[in-house]
Amino acid sequence: MSYKTVQHDGFEVIGLGLALESGNQPEKIGQLWQQFFQNEVVGKIPGKVNENLIGLYTDYEGDQTAGMMVVVGAAVMDTELAPEGMVKKSIPVGNYAVFTAEKAEDVGKVWHEIWNTDLKRTFVADFEVYKMDGSPIEIYIGIE
């Protein structure tokens, strides 16, 4: 699987959060996305910088098999506070390996391929960017 490496400036994300006791729980992550759309959460996020949706994996307790926080939301200006019932998390400045998935249905397959790479991951923050123009989904993996 090919990828490119970038230095990313980092940003803030506000959205719905879910703490997972262990990694790779696609059914719970899918339910979080469903709740996000059903409750029209994107319209309640203040100070969005664009219309992209973000799937963030952060607060790792180890590697991808350990506990972590998942956030479904949007990038925001740093000065905004998270509304009640939402969380605000930071995606740090750093080096990222960027993978792409042509459509949402391919994201899980790409993650399986990422787990089988020999990347030196930081396990600080990984995130997916879903653009509303139908562009491929970008998956950013924090690397050393």
CSV table of C-alpha atoms in Angstrom, one decimal:
chain,number,residue,atom,x,y,z
A,1,MET,CA,0.0,0.0,0.0
A,2,SER,CA,1.4,3.3,-1.0
A,3,TYR,CA,1.3,6.5,1.1
A,4,LYS,CA,2.9,9.9,1.2
A,5,THR,CA,4.6,11.5,4.3
A,6,VAL,CA,3.7,15.1,5.3
A,7,GLN,CA,4.4,17.5,8.1
A,8,HIS,CA,1.0,18.6,9.4
A,9,ASP,CA,0.3,21.8,11.3
A,10,GLY,CA,-2.3,20.3,13.6
A,11,PHE,CA,-5.7,21.6,14.5
A,12,GLU,CA,-8.6,21.3,17.0
A,13,VAL,CA,-11.6,19.1,16.6
A,14,ILE,CA,-15.0,19.3,18.2
A,15,GLY,CA,-17.5,16.5,18.0
A,16,LEU,CA,-19.0,13.5,19.7
A,17,GLY,CA,-16.5,11.4,21.6
A,18,LEU,CA,-16.5,7.7,22.7
A,19,ALA,CA,-13.9,6.0,24.9
A,20,LEU,CA,-13.1,2.5,23.7
A,21,GLU,CA,-11.8,0.0,26.2
A,22,SER,CA,-9.9,-1.7,23.4
A,23,GLY,CA,-9.2,-0.8,19.8
A,24,ASN,CA,-10.8,-2.0,16.6
A,25,GLN,CA,-14.4,-1.9,17.5
A,26,PRO,CA,-16.0,-1.0,14.1
A,27,GLU,CA,-19.5,-1.6,15.4
A,28,LYS,CA,-19.2,1.0,18.1
A,29,ILE,CA,-17.4,3.4,15.8
A,30,GLY,CA,-20.2,3.0,13.3
A,31,GLN,CA,-22.8,3.7,15.9
A,32,LEU,CA,-21.0,6.9,16.8
A,33,TRP,CA,-21.0,8.0,13.2
A,34,GLN,CA,-24.7,7.1,13.0
A,35,GLN,CA,-25.5,9.1,16.1
A,36,PHE,CA,-23.5,12.1,14.7
A,37,PHE,CA,-25.6,12.1,11.5
A,38,GLN,CA,-29.0,11.3,13.1
A,39,ASN,CA,-28.6,14.2,15.6
A,40,GLU,CA,-27.2,16.5,13.0
A,41,VAL,CA,-24.3,17.3,15.2
A,42,VAL,CA,-22.2,18.9,12.4
A,43,GLY,CA,-24.7,21.9,12.4
A,44,LYS,CA,-24.1,22.4,16.2
A,45,ILE,CA,-20.3,22.6,16.0
A,46,PRO,CA,-19.2,26.3,16.4
A,47,GLY,CA,-16.4,27.8,14.4
A,48,LYS,CA,-15.9,25.1,11.8
A,49,VAL,CA,-13.0,25.9,9.5
A,50,ASN,CA,-14.5,24.0,6.5
A,51,GLU,CA,-17.2,21.4,5.7
A,52,ASN,CA,-14.9,18.4,6.1
A,53,LEU,CA,-15.8,15.7,8.6
A,54,ILE,CA,-13.1,14.3,10.8
A,55,GLY,CA,-12.8,10.8,12.4
A,56,LEU,CA,-10.1,11.2,15.1
A,57,TYR,CA,-8.4,8.4,17.1
A,58,THR,CA,-6.5,9.8,20.1
A,59,ASP,CA,-5.7,9.3,23.8
A,60,TYR,CA,-4.2,5.9,23.0
A,61,GLU,CA,-3.4,3.7,26.0
A,62,GLY,CA,-0.9,1.8,24.0
A,63,ASP,CA,-1.1,0.6,20.4
A,64,GLN,CA,-4.2,0.1,18.2
A,65,THR,CA,-5.4,-2.8,20.3
A,66,ALA,CA,-5.5,-0.8,23.5
A,67,GLY,CA,-8.1,1.7,24.7
A,68,MET,CA,-8.5,5.0,22.9
A,69,MET,CA,-10.8,7.9,22.4
A,70,VAL,CA,-12.7,8.2,19.1
A,71,VAL,CA,-14.1,11.6,18.0
A,72,VAL,CA,-16.4,12.2,15.1
A,73,GLY,CA,-16.6,15.9,14.3
A,74,ALA,CA,-15.1,18.8,12.4
A,75,ALA,CA,-12.0,21.0,12.5
A,76,VAL,CA,-12.6,24.3,14.4
A,77,MET,CA,-10.8,27.5,15.2
A,78,ASP,CA,-8.8,27.1,18.4
A,79,THR,CA,-10.8,29.7,20.4
A,80,GLU,CA,-14.1,27.9,20.4
A,81,LEU,CA,-15.4,25.9,23.3
A,82,ALA,CA,-17.1,22.5,22.9
A,83,PRO,CA,-20.9,22.7,23.3
A,84,GLU,CA,-22.4,20.6,26.1
A,85,GLY,CA,-22.3,16.9,25.2
A,86,MET,CA,-19.4,17.3,22.8
A,87,VAL,CA,-15.6,17.0,23.3
A,88,LYS,CA,-12.7,19.1,22.0
A,89,LYS,CA,-9.4,17.4,21.1
A,90,SER,CA,-6.2,18.5,19.6
A,91,ILE,CA,-4.4,17.0,16.6
A,92,PRO,CA,-0.8,17.8,17.2
A,93,VAL,CA,1.8,19.2,14.8
A,94,GLY,CA,3.9,16.4,13.5
A,95,ASN,CA,4.8,13.9,10.8
A,96,TYR,CA,2.0,11.8,9.3
A,97,ALA,CA,1.8,9.0,6.7
A,98,VAL,CA,-1.2,9.7,4.5
A,99,PHE,CA,-3.2,6.9,3.0
A,100,THR,CA,-6.3,7.2,0.8
A,101,ALA,CA,-9.5,5.3,0.5
A,102,GLU,CA,-11.6,5.9,-2.6
A,103,LYS,CA,-14.9,5.7,-0.7
A,104,ALA,CA,-16.1,5.3,2.9
A,105,GLU,CA,-16.7,1.5,2.4
A,106,ASP,CA,-12.9,1.1,1.8
A,107,VAL,CA,-11.8,2.8,5.0
A,108,GLY,CA,-11.8,-0.4,7.1
A,109,LYS,CA,-9.7,-2.3,4.4
A,110,VAL,CA,-7.2,0.5,4.4
A,111,TRP,CA,-6.9,0.5,8.2
A,112,HIS,CA,-6.2,-3.3,8.1
A,113,GLU,CA,-3.4,-2.6,5.6
A,114,ILE,CA,-2.1,0.2,7.9
A,115,TRP,CA,-2.0,-2.2,10.9
A,116,ASN,CA,0.2,-4.6,8.9
A,117,THR,CA,2.8,-1.9,7.9
A,118,ASP,CA,6.1,-1.5,9.7
A,119,LEU,CA,5.5,2.3,10.3
A,120,LYS,CA,6.9,3.7,13.5
A,121,ARG,CA,3.7,5.1,14.8
A,122,THR,CA,3.4,7.6,17.6
A,123,PHE,CA,-0.1,6.5,18.8
A,124,VAL,CA,-0.9,10.1,19.8
A,125,ALA,CA,-3.4,11.0,17.1
A,126,ASP,CA,-4.6,9.4,13.8
A,127,PHE,CA,-7.4,10.9,11.8
A,128,GLU,CA,-9.6,10.5,8.7
A,129,VAL,CA,-10.7,13.5,6.6
A,130,TYR,CA,-14.0,13.1,4.7
A,131,LYS,CA,-14.4,15.8,2.1
A,132,MET,CA,-17.9,16.7,1.1
A,133,ASP,CA,-16.9,17.0,-2.6
A,134,GLY,CA,-16.6,13.2,-3.0
A,135,SER,CA,-12.8,13.3,-3.0
A,136,PRO,CA,-11.0,10.2,-1.7
A,137,ILE,CA,-10.9,9.9,2.1
A,138,GLU,CA,-7.5,10.8,3.6
A,139,ILE,CA,-6.2,8.7,6.5
A,140,TYR,CA,-3.4,10.4,8.5
A,141,ILE,CA,-1.3,8.2,10.7
A,142,GLY,CA,1.0,9.9,13.3
A,143,ILE,CA,4.6,8.7,12.7
A,144,GLU,CA,8.0,9.3,14.4
